[in-house]
mmCIF file of C-alpha atoms and ligand atoms in Angstrom:
data_model
loop_
_atom_site.group_PDB
_atom_site.id
_atom_site.type_symbol
_atom_site.label_atom_id
_atom_site.label_comp_id
_atom_site.label_asym_id
_atom_site.label_seq_id
_atom_site.Cartn_x
_atom_site.Cartn_y
_atom_site.Cartn_z
ATOM 1 C CA MET A 1 0.160 -0.073 -0.099
ATOM 2 C CA ALA A 2 0.839 3.669 -0.712
ATOM 3 C CA ARG A 3 1.514 5.993 2.389
ATOM 4 C CA LYS A 4 -0.383 8.289 1.965
ATOM 5 C CA THR A 5 1.373 11.972 1.785
ATOM 6 C CA THR A 6 0.941 14.987 3.699
ATOM 7 C CA LYS A 7 -0.800 16.763 0.970
ATOM 8 C CA GLN A 8 -4.025 14.012 0.967
ATOM 9 C CA ARG A 9 -3.715 13.514 4.157
ATOM 10 C CA ASN A 10 -4.401 17.021 4.735
ATOM 11 C CA GLU A 11 -7.361 16.260 2.329
ATOM 12 C CA GLU A 12 -8.708 14.393 4.639
ATOM 13 C CA LEU A 13 -8.309 16.411 8.002
ATOM 14 C CA VAL A 14 -9.924 19.707 6.205
ATOM 15 C CA LYS A 15 -12.853 17.347 6.792
ATOM 16 C CA ILE A 16 -12.821 18.353 10.309
ATOM 17 C CA GLY A 17 -11.208 20.826 10.594
ATOM 18 C CA LYS A 18 -8.045 19.735 11.426
ATOM 19 C CA LYS A 19 -4.237 19.931 9.744
ATOM 20 C CA LEU A 20 -1.131 18.792 9.957
ATOM 21 C CA ARG A 21 1.498 20.190 11.509
ATOM 22 C CA HIS A 22 5.083 19.453 11.505
ATOM 23 C CA TYR A 23 8.060 20.745 13.120
ATOM 24 C CA GLY A 24 12.039 20.021 13.591
ATOM 25 C CA LEU A 25 13.419 19.246 16.755
ATOM 26 C CA LYS A 26 17.592 19.199 16.929
ATOM 27 C CA LEU A 27 19.509 17.826 19.442
ATOM 28 C CA ARG A 28 23.418 16.623 20.386
ATOM 29 C CA LEU A 29 24.097 13.274 20.734
ATOM 30 C CA GLU A 30 26.628 11.965 23.253
ATOM 31 C CA PRO A 31 27.275 8.632 21.666
ATOM 32 C CA SER A 32 29.754 6.048 23.157
ATOM 33 C CA VAL A 33 31.853 4.201 21.657
ATOM 34 C CA GLN A 34 29.829 0.903 20.976
ATOM 35 C CA GLN A 35 26.716 3.483 19.966
ATOM 36 C CA LYS A 36 29.325 5.591 17.238
ATOM 37 C CA GLN A 37 30.113 1.974 16.031
ATOM 38 C CA ALA A 38 26.707 1.109 14.957
ATOM 39 C CA ILE A 39 25.656 4.804 13.888
ATOM 40 C CA HIS A 40 28.437 4.282 11.413
ATOM 41 C CA GLN A 41 27.466 1.331 10.230
ATOM 42 C CA ASN A 42 24.245 2.249 9.731
ATOM 43 C CA ILE A 43 25.455 5.738 7.611
ATOM 44 C CA GLY A 44 27.823 3.778 5.542
ATOM 45 C CA ASN A 45 25.418 0.464 4.742
ATOM 46 C CA ALA A 46 22.604 3.714 3.900
ATOM 47 C CA ARG A 47 25.102 5.661 1.578
ATOM 48 C CA PHE A 48 25.513 1.487 -0.023
ATOM 49 C CA THR A 49 21.904 1.241 -0.354
ATOM 50 C CA PHE A 50 20.954 4.050 -2.066
ATOM 51 C CA ASN A 51 24.275 4.178 -4.281
ATOM 52 C CA PHE A 52 23.081 0.219 -5.505
ATOM 53 C CA TYR A 53 19.687 1.923 -6.491
ATOM 54 C CA LEU A 54 20.401 4.636 -7.593
ATOM 55 C CA SER A 55 22.527 2.616 -10.044
ATOM 56 C CA GLU A 56 20.439 0.530 -10.617
ATOM 57 C CA LYS A 57 17.820 2.419 -11.295
ATOM 58 C CA ARG A 58 20.551 4.338 -13.785
ATOM 59 C CA GLU A 59 21.774 1.106 -15.727
ATOM 60 C CA VAL A 60 17.879 -0.381 -15.976
ATOM 61 C CA TYR A 61 16.811 2.967 -17.531
ATOM 62 C CA GLN A 62 20.109 3.201 -20.346
ATOM 63 C CA LEU A 63 19.421 -0.343 -21.502
ATOM 64 C CA THR A 64 15.796 -0.545 -20.990
ATOM 65 C CA LYS A 65 14.505 2.784 -20.758
ATOM 66 C CA GLN A 66 12.074 1.272 -18.156
ATOM 67 C CA THR A 67 12.072 2.678 -14.569
ATOM 68 C CA LEU A 68 13.736 0.299 -12.634
ATOM 69 C CA THR A 69 10.531 0.588 -9.296
ATOM 70 C CA TYR A 70 11.403 0.931 -5.457
ATOM 71 C CA ASN A 71 9.518 -2.639 -4.564
ATOM 72 C CA GLU A 72 10.931 -4.535 -7.830
ATOM 73 C CA PHE A 73 13.947 -3.633 -6.446
ATOM 74 C CA LYS A 74 13.494 -4.210 -2.918
ATOM 75 C CA LYS A 75 11.953 -7.608 -3.353
ATOM 76 C CA ALA A 76 16.109 -8.046 -5.353
ATOM 77 C CA PHE A 77 17.627 -5.877 -2.596
ATOM 78 C CA ASN A 78 16.481 -8.356 0.327
ATOM 79 C CA GLY A 79 17.386 -11.242 -1.012
ATOM 80 C CA LEU A 80 20.791 -9.858 -1.593
ATOM 81 C CA LYS A 81 20.520 -9.156 2.659
ATOM 82 C CA ASP A 82 20.134 -13.356 3.370
ATOM 83 C CA HIS A 83 23.399 -14.433 1.284
ATOM 84 C CA PRO A 84 26.395 -14.169 3.865
ATOM 85 C CA TYR A 85 28.860 -11.859 1.512
ATOM 86 C CA PHE A 86 25.941 -8.737 2.189
ATOM 87 C CA SER A 87 25.775 -10.327 5.594
ATOM 88 C CA TRP A 88 26.531 -7.292 6.955
ATOM 89 C CA LEU A 89 23.853 -5.161 5.374
ATOM 90 C CA ALA A 90 20.945 -7.218 8.935
ATOM 91 C CA LYS A 91 23.670 -5.606 11.038
ATOM 92 C CA SER A 92 21.673 -2.001 10.492
ATOM 93 C CA ASP A 93 18.583 -0.359 11.483
ATOM 94 C CA LYS A 94 16.416 -2.490 8.204
ATOM 95 C CA PHE A 95 14.052 1.597 8.033
ATOM 96 C CA ALA A 96 17.264 3.201 7.746
ATOM 97 C CA LEU A 97 17.995 1.062 3.864
ATOM 98 C CA GLU A 98 14.794 1.906 3.679
ATOM 99 C CA CYS A 99 14.995 5.299 4.215
ATOM 100 C CA ALA A 100 17.882 5.269 1.540
ATOM 101 C CA MET A 101 15.846 3.709 -0.752
ATOM 102 C CA GLU A 102 13.057 6.443 -0.851
ATOM 103 C CA GLN A 103 15.549 9.350 -1.191
ATOM 104 C CA VAL A 104 16.299 7.876 -4.530
ATOM 105 C CA ASP A 105 12.977 8.311 -5.407
ATOM 106 C CA ASP A 106 12.522 11.277 -3.681
ATOM 107 C CA ALA A 107 15.936 12.592 -5.922
ATOM 108 C CA PHE A 108 14.473 11.161 -9.263
ATOM 109 C CA ASN A 109 11.343 12.818 -8.755
ATOM 110 C CA ARG A 110 12.739 16.608 -7.906
ATOM 111 C CA PHE A 111 14.966 15.662 -11.592
ATOM 112 C CA PHE A 112 11.971 15.198 -13.701
ATOM 113 C CA LYS A 113 10.081 17.767 -12.457
ATOM 114 C CA GLY A 114 13.308 20.029 -13.021
ATOM 115 C CA GLN A 115 13.675 21.500 -9.347
ATOM 116 C CA ASN A 116 17.039 19.414 -9.387
ATOM 117 C CA LYS A 117 20.623 17.917 -11.095
ATOM 118 C CA PHE A 118 20.631 13.983 -11.525
ATOM 119 C CA PRO A 119 20.979 12.694 -8.939
ATOM 120 C CA LYS A 120 24.743 12.160 -7.785
ATOM 121 C CA PHE A 121 26.282 9.031 -5.530
ATOM 122 C CA LYS A 122 27.016 9.663 -2.105
ATOM 123 C CA SER A 123 30.465 10.392 -0.829
ATOM 124 C CA LYS A 124 31.784 8.981 2.208
ATOM 125 C CA HIS A 125 34.328 11.478 1.786
ATOM 126 C CA HIS A 126 31.774 14.854 2.867
ATOM 127 C CA SER A 127 32.189 16.824 6.503
ATOM 128 C CA GLU A 128 28.744 15.507 6.793
ATOM 129 C CA GLN A 129 27.408 12.406 7.031
ATOM 130 C CA SER A 130 23.999 11.176 8.285
ATOM 131 C CA TYR A 131 21.196 8.216 7.435
ATOM 132 C CA SER A 132 17.412 8.732 7.920
ATOM 133 C CA THR A 133 15.144 5.984 9.861
ATOM 134 C CA LYS A 134 11.288 6.072 10.783
ATOM 135 C CA GLU A 135 9.530 5.921 13.532
ATOM 136 C CA THR A 136 7.167 2.249 12.961
ATOM 137 C CA ASN A 137 6.064 1.377 16.558
ATOM 138 C CA GLY A 138 7.560 3.182 19.113
ATOM 139 C CA ASN A 139 11.260 2.031 17.787
ATOM 140 C CA ILE A 140 12.318 6.263 18.484
ATOM 141 C CA LYS A 141 11.483 7.349 21.267
ATOM 142 C CA LEU A 142 12.445 10.393 22.872
ATOM 143 C CA ASP A 143 13.263 10.782 27.100
ATOM 144 C CA VAL A 144 13.269 13.844 27.784
ATOM 145 C CA GLU A 145 13.650 13.624 31.259
ATOM 146 C CA ASN A 146 16.286 11.236 31.156
ATOM 147 C CA GLN A 147 17.595 12.961 28.232
ATOM 148 C CA THR A 148 18.198 10.393 25.495
ATOM 149 C CA VAL A 149 16.872 9.111 22.169
ATOM 150 C CA GLN A 150 16.419 5.310 21.387
ATOM 151 C CA LEU A 151 17.042 4.706 17.546
ATOM 152 C CA PRO A 152 16.750 1.040 15.998
ATOM 153 C CA LYS A 153 19.873 -1.069 16.801
ATOM 154 C CA ILE A 154 21.600 1.689 18.910
ATOM 155 C CA GLY A 155 19.783 1.636 21.552
ATOM 156 C CA LYS A 156 19.264 4.422 24.109
ATOM 157 C CA VAL A 157 21.232 7.510 23.818
ATOM 158 C CA LYS A 158 23.138 10.831 25.365
ATOM 159 C CA ALA A 159 21.036 13.344 24.136
ATOM 160 C CA ARG A 160 21.022 17.014 24.928
ATOM 161 C CA VAL A 161 17.761 18.830 26.110
ATOM 162 C CA SER A 162 17.363 21.524 26.004
ATOM 163 C CA LYS A 163 16.311 23.461 29.789
ATOM 164 C CA LYS A 164 13.894 25.604 27.602
ATOM 165 C CA TYR A 165 12.066 22.345 26.698
ATOM 166 C CA ARG A 166 12.697 20.204 29.529
ATOM 167 C CA LYS A 167 10.532 23.419 31.271
ATOM 168 C CA LEU A 168 8.171 22.628 28.405
ATOM 169 C CA TYR A 169 7.886 19.209 28.114
ATOM 170 C CA LEU A 170 7.262 18.863 32.362
ATOM 171 C CA GLU A 171 4.342 21.216 31.556
ATOM 172 C CA ASN A 172 2.833 19.441 28.589
ATOM 173 C CA GLY A 173 3.632 16.722 28.074
ATOM 174 C CA VAL A 174 5.754 16.047 24.582
ATOM 175 C CA ASP A 175 4.214 17.891 22.266
ATOM 176 C CA GLY A 176 3.105 16.085 18.469
ATOM 177 C CA LYS A 177 4.100 12.179 17.389
ATOM 178 C CA ILE A 178 7.986 11.061 16.246
ATOM 179 C CA LYS A 179 7.756 10.709 12.264
ATOM 180 C CA SER A 180 11.088 10.791 11.184
ATOM 181 C CA ALA A 181 14.671 11.277 12.460
ATOM 182 C CA THR A 182 18.261 11.785 10.960
ATOM 183 C CA VAL A 183 21.470 11.237 12.520
ATOM 184 C CA LYS A 184 23.947 13.196 11.765
ATOM 185 C CA TYR A 185 27.810 12.947 12.329
ATOM 186 C CA HIS A 186 29.807 15.789 10.864
ATOM 187 C CA SER A 187 34.303 15.406 10.787
ATOM 188 C CA SER A 188 34.472 17.790 13.647
ATOM 189 C CA GLY A 189 33.299 14.698 15.510
ATOM 190 C CA HIS A 190 29.808 15.946 16.210
ATOM 191 C CA TYR A 191 26.702 13.918 17.090
ATOM 192 C CA SER A 192 23.073 14.543 16.245
ATOM 193 C CA ILE A 193 19.737 13.884 15.851
ATOM 194 C CA SER A 194 16.709 16.092 13.559
ATOM 195 C CA LEU A 195 13.551 14.452 14.519
ATOM 196 C CA LYS A 196 10.563 14.969 12.662
ATOM 197 C CA MET A 197 7.294 15.861 14.236
ATOM 198 C CA GLU A 198 3.783 15.927 13.568
ATOM 199 C CA LYS A 199 1.315 16.671 15.277
ATOM 200 C CA ILE A 200 -2.859 17.163 14.528
ATOM 201 C CA ILE A 201 -4.062 21.279 15.429
ATOM 202 C CA ASP A 202 -7.229 23.139 14.469
ATOM 203 C CA LEU A 203 -7.514 24.079 11.473
ATOM 204 C CA GLU A 204 -7.817 27.858 12.391
ATOM 205 C CA ASP A 205 -9.699 30.499 10.191
ATOM 206 C CA ASN A 206 -7.511 33.196 8.028
ATOM 207 C CA PRO A 207 -7.746 36.590 9.102
ATOM 208 C CA ASP A 208 -8.812 38.408 6.001
ATOM 209 C CA PHE A 209 -4.935 40.566 5.474
ATOM 210 C CA SER A 210 -6.432 42.981 2.939
ATOM 211 C CA ILE A 211 -7.386 44.643 6.177
ATOM 212 C CA VAL A 212 -4.325 44.448 8.376
ATOM 213 C CA PRO A 213 -3.383 48.071 8.958
ATOM 214 C CA GLU A 214 -0.021 48.949 7.213
ATOM 215 C CA SER A 215 2.357 49.517 10.675
ATOM 216 C CA GLN A 216 1.806 45.644 10.945
ATOM 217 C CA VAL A 217 3.008 45.992 7.562
ATOM 218 C CA ILE A 218 6.842 45.993 6.089
ATOM 219 C CA GLY A 219 8.384 45.102 3.584
ATOM 220 C CA LEU A 220 12.019 43.725 3.088
ATOM 221 C CA ASP A 221 14.952 45.001 0.513
ATOM 222 C CA LEU A 222 17.688 42.090 1.322
ATOM 223 C CA GLY A 223 21.212 43.282 0.913
ATOM 224 C CA LEU A 224 24.854 42.469 0.822
ATOM 225 C CA HIS A 225 25.997 46.344 2.365
ATOM 226 C CA HIS A 226 23.037 45.505 5.266
ATOM 227 C CA PHE A 227 21.310 42.067 6.022
ATOM 228 C CA LEU A 228 18.324 44.209 5.099
ATOM 229 C CA ILE A 229 16.606 47.699 5.122
ATOM 230 C CA ASP A 230 12.711 47.247 6.299
ATOM 231 C CA SER A 231 10.244 49.499 5.131
ATOM 232 C CA ASN A 232 10.568 51.806 7.966
ATOM 233 C CA GLY A 233 13.730 53.017 7.162
ATOM 234 C CA LYS A 234 15.068 50.690 9.842
ATOM 235 C CA LYS A 235 19.106 48.885 8.601
ATOM 236 C CA ILE A 236 20.657 46.196 10.311
ATOM 237 C CA GLU A 237 24.528 46.097 9.331
ATOM 238 C CA ASN A 238 25.285 41.918 7.907
ATOM 239 C CA PRO A 239 27.356 40.694 10.429
ATOM 240 C CA LYS A 240 29.665 38.842 7.610
ATOM 241 C CA PHE A 241 30.281 35.381 10.029
ATOM 242 C CA LEU A 242 32.667 33.945 7.500
ATOM 243 C CA THR A 243 34.030 37.394 6.255
ATOM 244 C CA LYS A 244 35.409 37.733 9.819
ATOM 245 C CA SER A 245 36.961 34.061 10.965
ATOM 246 C CA LEU A 246 38.311 33.646 7.168
ATOM 247 C CA LYS A 247 42.380 34.851 8.117
ATOM 248 C CA LYS A 248 41.677 32.328 10.899
ATOM 249 C CA LEU A 249 40.017 29.766 8.928
ATOM 250 C CA SER A 250 43.049 29.877 5.705
ATOM 251 C CA LYS A 251 45.811 30.173 8.301
ATOM 252 C CA LEU A 252 44.372 27.056 9.292
ATOM 253 C CA GLN A 253 43.992 25.358 5.494
ATOM 254 C CA ARG A 254 47.889 26.740 4.680
ATOM 255 C CA ARG A 255 48.925 25.200 7.292
ATOM 256 C CA LEU A 256 46.975 22.001 6.352
ATOM 257 C CA LYS A 257 48.568 22.067 2.799
ATOM 258 C CA ASN A 258 52.026 21.485 4.574
ATOM 259 C CA LYS A 259 51.192 18.671 6.002
ATOM 260 C CA LYS A 260 50.947 14.801 4.783
ATOM 261 C CA ILE A 261 47.398 14.056 3.930
ATOM 262 C CA GLY A 262 46.265 11.367 6.311
ATOM 263 C CA SER A 263 49.156 11.941 9.338
ATOM 264 C CA HIS A 264 47.536 12.052 12.708
ATOM 265 C CA ASN A 265 48.452 15.862 12.089
ATOM 266 C CA TYR A 266 46.562 16.222 9.921
ATOM 267 C CA LYS A 267 43.848 14.734 10.869
ATOM 268 C CA LYS A 268 43.935 16.616 14.059
ATOM 269 C CA LEU A 269 44.330 20.337 11.835
ATOM 270 C CA GLN A 270 40.975 18.955 9.206
ATOM 271 C CA LYS A 271 39.164 18.131 12.275
ATOM 272 C CA LYS A 272 39.665 22.448 13.726
ATOM 273 C CA VAL A 273 38.833 22.988 10.101
ATOM 274 C CA SER A 274 35.851 21.658 10.802
ATOM 275 C CA LYS A 275 35.014 22.477 14.101
ATOM 276 C CA LEU A 276 35.614 26.528 12.992
ATOM 277 C CA HIS A 277 33.257 26.037 9.725
ATOM 278 C CA LEU A 278 30.274 24.376 12.600
ATOM 279 C CA ASN A 279 31.178 27.672 14.357
ATOM 280 C CA ILE A 280 30.738 30.586 11.484
ATOM 281 C CA ALA A 281 27.119 28.553 10.180
ATOM 282 C CA ASN A 282 25.916 27.747 14.148
ATOM 283 C CA GLN A 283 26.345 31.575 14.352
ATOM 284 C CA ARG A 284 24.787 32.274 10.919
ATOM 285 C CA LYS A 285 22.067 29.842 11.451
ATOM 286 C CA ASP A 286 21.173 32.397 15.130
ATOM 287 C CA PHE A 287 21.283 35.678 13.405
ATOM 288 C CA LEU A 288 19.421 34.329 11.348
ATOM 289 C CA HIS A 289 16.407 33.035 13.813
ATOM 290 C CA GLN A 290 17.191 36.205 16.078
ATOM 291 C CA THR A 291 15.993 38.801 12.967
ATOM 292 C CA SER A 292 13.547 36.485 11.953
ATOM 293 C CA ARG A 293 12.109 36.036 15.342
ATOM 294 C CA LYS A 294 11.715 39.571 15.837
ATOM 295 C CA ILE A 295 9.328 40.595 12.607
ATOM 296 C CA VAL A 296 7.685 38.635 12.210
ATOM 297 C CA ASN A 297 6.702 38.839 16.056
ATOM 298 C CA GLU A 298 6.221 42.883 15.209
ATOM 299 C CA ASN A 299 4.027 42.271 12.262
ATOM 300 C CA GLN A 300 0.984 40.688 10.470
ATOM 301 C CA VAL A 301 1.679 40.812 6.621
ATOM 302 C CA ILE A 302 5.230 40.036 5.022
ATOM 303 C CA ILE A 303 6.983 41.359 2.067
ATOM 304 C CA LEU A 304 9.990 39.693 -0.104
ATOM 305 C CA GLU A 305 11.365 40.155 -2.485
ATOM 306 C CA ASP A 306 12.142 37.122 -4.442
ATOM 307 C CA LEU A 307 16.141 37.090 -5.298
ATOM 308 C CA ASN A 308 17.464 34.940 -7.830
ATOM 309 C CA ILE A 309 20.222 33.118 -5.474
ATOM 310 C CA LYS A 310 21.162 30.105 -7.359
ATOM 311 C CA GLY A 311 22.081 32.601 -10.461
ATOM 312 C CA MET A 312 23.787 35.286 -8.156
ATOM 313 C CA ILE A 313 26.292 32.515 -6.653
ATOM 314 C CA LYS A 314 26.682 31.577 -10.450
ATOM 315 C CA ASN A 315 28.600 34.898 -10.058
ATOM 316 C CA LYS A 316 32.193 34.331 -8.371
ATOM 317 C CA ARG A 317 32.927 37.112 -7.081
ATOM 318 C CA LEU A 318 29.756 37.312 -5.153
ATOM 319 C CA SER A 319 29.542 34.068 -4.204
ATOM 320 C CA ARG A 320 31.582 33.737 -1.207
ATOM 321 C CA SER A 321 29.207 36.749 -0.432
ATOM 322 C CA ILE A 322 25.892 35.896 -1.117
ATOM 323 C CA ALA A 323 26.819 31.956 0.701
ATOM 324 C CA ASP A 324 27.769 33.997 4.003
ATOM 325 C CA VAL A 325 25.460 36.896 4.224
ATOM 326 C CA GLY A 326 22.023 33.515 3.915
ATOM 327 C CA TRP A 327 19.385 34.844 2.216
ATOM 328 C CA GLY A 328 17.755 31.730 1.496
ATOM 329 C CA LYS A 329 18.234 30.568 5.096
ATOM 330 C CA PHE A 330 16.411 33.919 6.395
ATOM 331 C CA LYS A 331 13.241 33.272 3.599
ATOM 332 C CA THR A 332 12.459 29.673 5.072
ATOM 333 C CA PHE A 333 13.165 31.213 8.746
ATOM 334 C CA VAL A 334 10.604 34.108 8.287
ATOM 335 C CA THR A 335 8.236 32.328 6.185
ATOM 336 C CA TYR A 336 7.824 29.220 8.587
ATOM 337 C CA LYS A 337 7.649 31.553 11.361
ATOM 338 C CA ALA A 338 4.611 32.701 10.011
ATOM 339 C CA GLU A 339 3.412 30.678 9.378
ATOM 340 C CA TRP A 340 2.999 28.957 12.406
ATOM 341 C CA GLU A 341 1.401 32.198 13.678
ATOM 342 C CA ASN A 342 -0.701 32.380 11.080
ATOM 343 C CA LYS A 343 0.707 35.590 9.569
ATOM 344 C CA LYS A 344 1.817 35.808 5.984
ATOM 345 C CA VAL A 345 4.577 35.811 3.952
ATOM 346 C CA VAL A 346 4.312 37.415 0.362
ATOM 347 C CA ILE A 347 7.101 37.434 -2.349
ATOM 348 C CA ILE A 348 7.217 39.754 -4.723
ATOM 349 C CA ASP A 349 8.693 39.056 -8.505
ATOM 350 C CA ARG A 350 12.217 39.490 -8.631
ATOM 351 C CA PHE A 351 11.326 41.497 -11.768
ATOM 352 C CA PHE A 352 9.475 43.809 -9.902
ATOM 353 C CA PRO A 353 11.763 47.748 -10.265
ATOM 354 C CA SER A 354 11.842 48.095 -6.341
ATOM 355 C CA THR A 355 14.980 49.990 -6.489
ATOM 356 C CA LYS A 356 15.114 52.199 -9.671
ATOM 357 C CA GLU A 357 10.993 53.420 -8.721
ATOM 358 C CA CYS A 358 10.659 57.008 -6.718
ATOM 359 C CA ASN A 359 8.379 55.801 -3.841
ATOM 360 C CA GLY A 360 6.569 59.131 -3.953
ATOM 361 C CA CYS A 361 5.611 59.892 -7.253
ATOM 362 C CA LYS A 362 6.349 56.688 -8.883
ATOM 363 C CA GLU A 363 8.816 58.115 -11.991
ATOM 364 C CA LYS A 364 10.998 55.006 -12.609
ATOM 365 C CA ASN A 365 14.276 56.675 -12.638
ATOM 366 C CA VAL A 366 16.370 55.283 -15.773
ATOM 367 C CA LEU A 367 20.014 56.847 -14.450
ATOM 368 C CA LEU A 368 20.436 55.467 -11.373
ATOM 369 C CA SER A 369 23.572 53.708 -11.000
ATOM 370 C CA LEU A 370 24.622 50.815 -8.857
ATOM 371 C CA SER A 371 26.806 53.124 -6.501
ATOM 372 C CA ASP A 372 24.289 55.665 -6.180
ATOM 373 C CA ARG A 373 23.433 55.050 -2.441
ATOM 374 C CA THR A 374 21.378 58.211 -2.292
ATOM 375 C CA TRP A 375 19.571 59.892 -5.152
ATOM 376 C CA VAL A 376 17.229 62.927 -5.863
ATOM 377 C CA CYS A 377 14.147 62.242 -7.783
ATOM 378 C CA PRO A 378 14.840 64.293 -11.128
ATOM 379 C CA ASN A 379 9.935 64.440 -11.395
ATOM 380 C CA CYS A 380 9.100 65.228 -8.101
ATOM 381 C CA GLY A 381 12.357 66.482 -6.528
ATOM 382 C CA LYS A 382 11.819 64.090 -3.168
ATOM 383 C CA GLU A 383 15.963 62.246 -1.956
ATOM 384 C CA HIS A 384 15.994 59.153 -1.608
ATOM 385 C CA ASP A 385 18.237 56.791 0.502
ATOM 386 C CA ARG A 386 18.308 53.682 -2.135
ATOM 387 C CA ASP A 387 17.511 51.153 0.188
ATOM 388 C CA ILE A 388 14.605 52.257 1.839
ATOM 389 C CA ASN A 389 13.277 53.450 -1.164
ATOM 390 C CA ALA A 390 13.393 50.254 -2.448
ATOM 391 C CA ALA A 391 11.491 48.899 0.747
ATOM 392 C CA ALA A 392 8.979 51.009 0.775
ATOM 393 C CA ASN A 393 8.229 50.002 -2.934
ATOM 394 C CA ILE A 394 8.340 46.237 -2.191
ATOM 395 C CA LYS A 395 5.706 47.429 0.873
ATOM 396 C CA GLU A 396 3.343 48.649 -1.229
ATOM 397 C CA GLU A 397 3.830 45.915 -4.073
ATOM 398 C CA GLY A 398 3.292 43.792 -1.074
ATOM 399 C CA ILE A 399 -0.100 45.103 -0.219
ATOM 400 C CA ARG A 400 -1.379 45.469 -3.847
ATOM 401 C CA ILE A 401 -0.682 41.140 -3.899
ATOM 402 C CA VAL A 402 -2.652 41.025 -1.267
ATOM 403 C CA LYS A 403 -5.668 43.025 -1.570
ATOM 404 C CA LEU A 404 -5.716 40.938 -5.044
ATOM 405 C CA GLU A 405 -5.790 38.155 -2.814
ATOM 406 C CA LEU A 406 -3.410 35.857 -4.386
ATOM 407 C CA PRO A 407 -3.558 32.591 -3.020
ATOM 408 C CA MET A 408 -0.084 30.572 -1.023
ATOM 409 C CA HIS A 409 0.903 28.842 -4.654
ATOM 410 C CA PHE A 410 2.287 32.005 -6.021
ATOM 411 C CA LEU A 411 5.229 31.119 -4.028
ATOM 412 C CA PRO A 412 8.295 29.391 -4.887
ATOM 413 C CA GLN A 413 8.168 26.154 -4.759
ATOM 414 C CA GLU A 414 11.611 26.381 -2.253
ATOM 415 C CA LEU A 415 9.676 28.112 0.179
ATOM 416 C CA ARG A 416 6.797 25.676 -0.323
ATOM 417 C CA SER A 417 7.889 22.799 0.590
ATOM 418 C CA VAL A 418 9.432 24.024 3.985
ATOM 419 C CA PRO A 419 6.801 24.791 6.296
ATOM 420 C CA VAL A 420 4.377 21.971 5.389
ATOM 421 C CA SER A 421 0.765 22.341 7.357
HETATM 422 ZN ZN1 ZN B 1 9.289 61.178 -7.632
#
């Protein structure tokens, strides 16, 4: 029997005035030596399964132009598991292997929809290695009080549950049901787990956003110099976490070059580089969480521009700064935080001329160049700060769209797929 998709289940729930809400819970894990071995066995076996299914699928397609299906492969694969030569496959969590096969199917589906490149083999040399597994008959359990997570074939692993969550738990119990888990190993030596939680919530009536007062609506212009400029004229500096650590990073990398590959010192230094990368990523994530939280708390409708981030990252000169600033993550955070609180995010078209239009008289200033930080409208004489004017235009365009009441599916795909509610 095919699994019901979230969409199908939501369609059923809507009839009784409910809907699904998914959210993630990420915890640091502190596995014992034995548990570490078991985790790496699962990671390795899941990778093997992924790569094996992928290569079989490719070969079958090349030879016959037919699609090898999940069920066909699984049947053959289970036969293989009984062979003594592949006995190590039976040592791992069988759901981890199923998840790996599902990931191949997902990757192909996304490829055929044009959302992804052709699926690639998984390498064991990435700094982050992981496997996913599914909850079935209570095989994954979170014990908040004792701070452990029980995992199939691994047992109870020590986990770090934040004080805040423990307090919430004491008051309300675990909020939702565990659906699946992804266990990650980072080459800096850290282990973590992401639990996908699901709960069924009441379907609230969607507020009418077209009548929200304008003081509750904000337009955001994202940039490199300033991280963001809002339509109220507020500017937030770009914290440039990567740029700030770049000196340290390149120093470490230079030292790494002089070490013999694979030597003890090489590995030690490699771990240091990994740790620094992780540190930069965490700092950035904290900043993005705090900034998005504040904006969602203070506003009902949030309007952003749909930036072509992928296209911009192809520009070599800019790519590092753009990756460092984290616009994509920021949009994702704002979008799901707003969804949770029944607020609205509007993404306006990237071709909307937010910069060149005068917010006063709507005349387009075709002479405006990239270096003009402030300008005076040749038509009405109004003085503009380039970015504040853009944010004000973004806000106005967003209000226009909200009044037209365009449905949510106008959101770009990468944003729609995040809040599953
Ligand atoms: Zn003007």
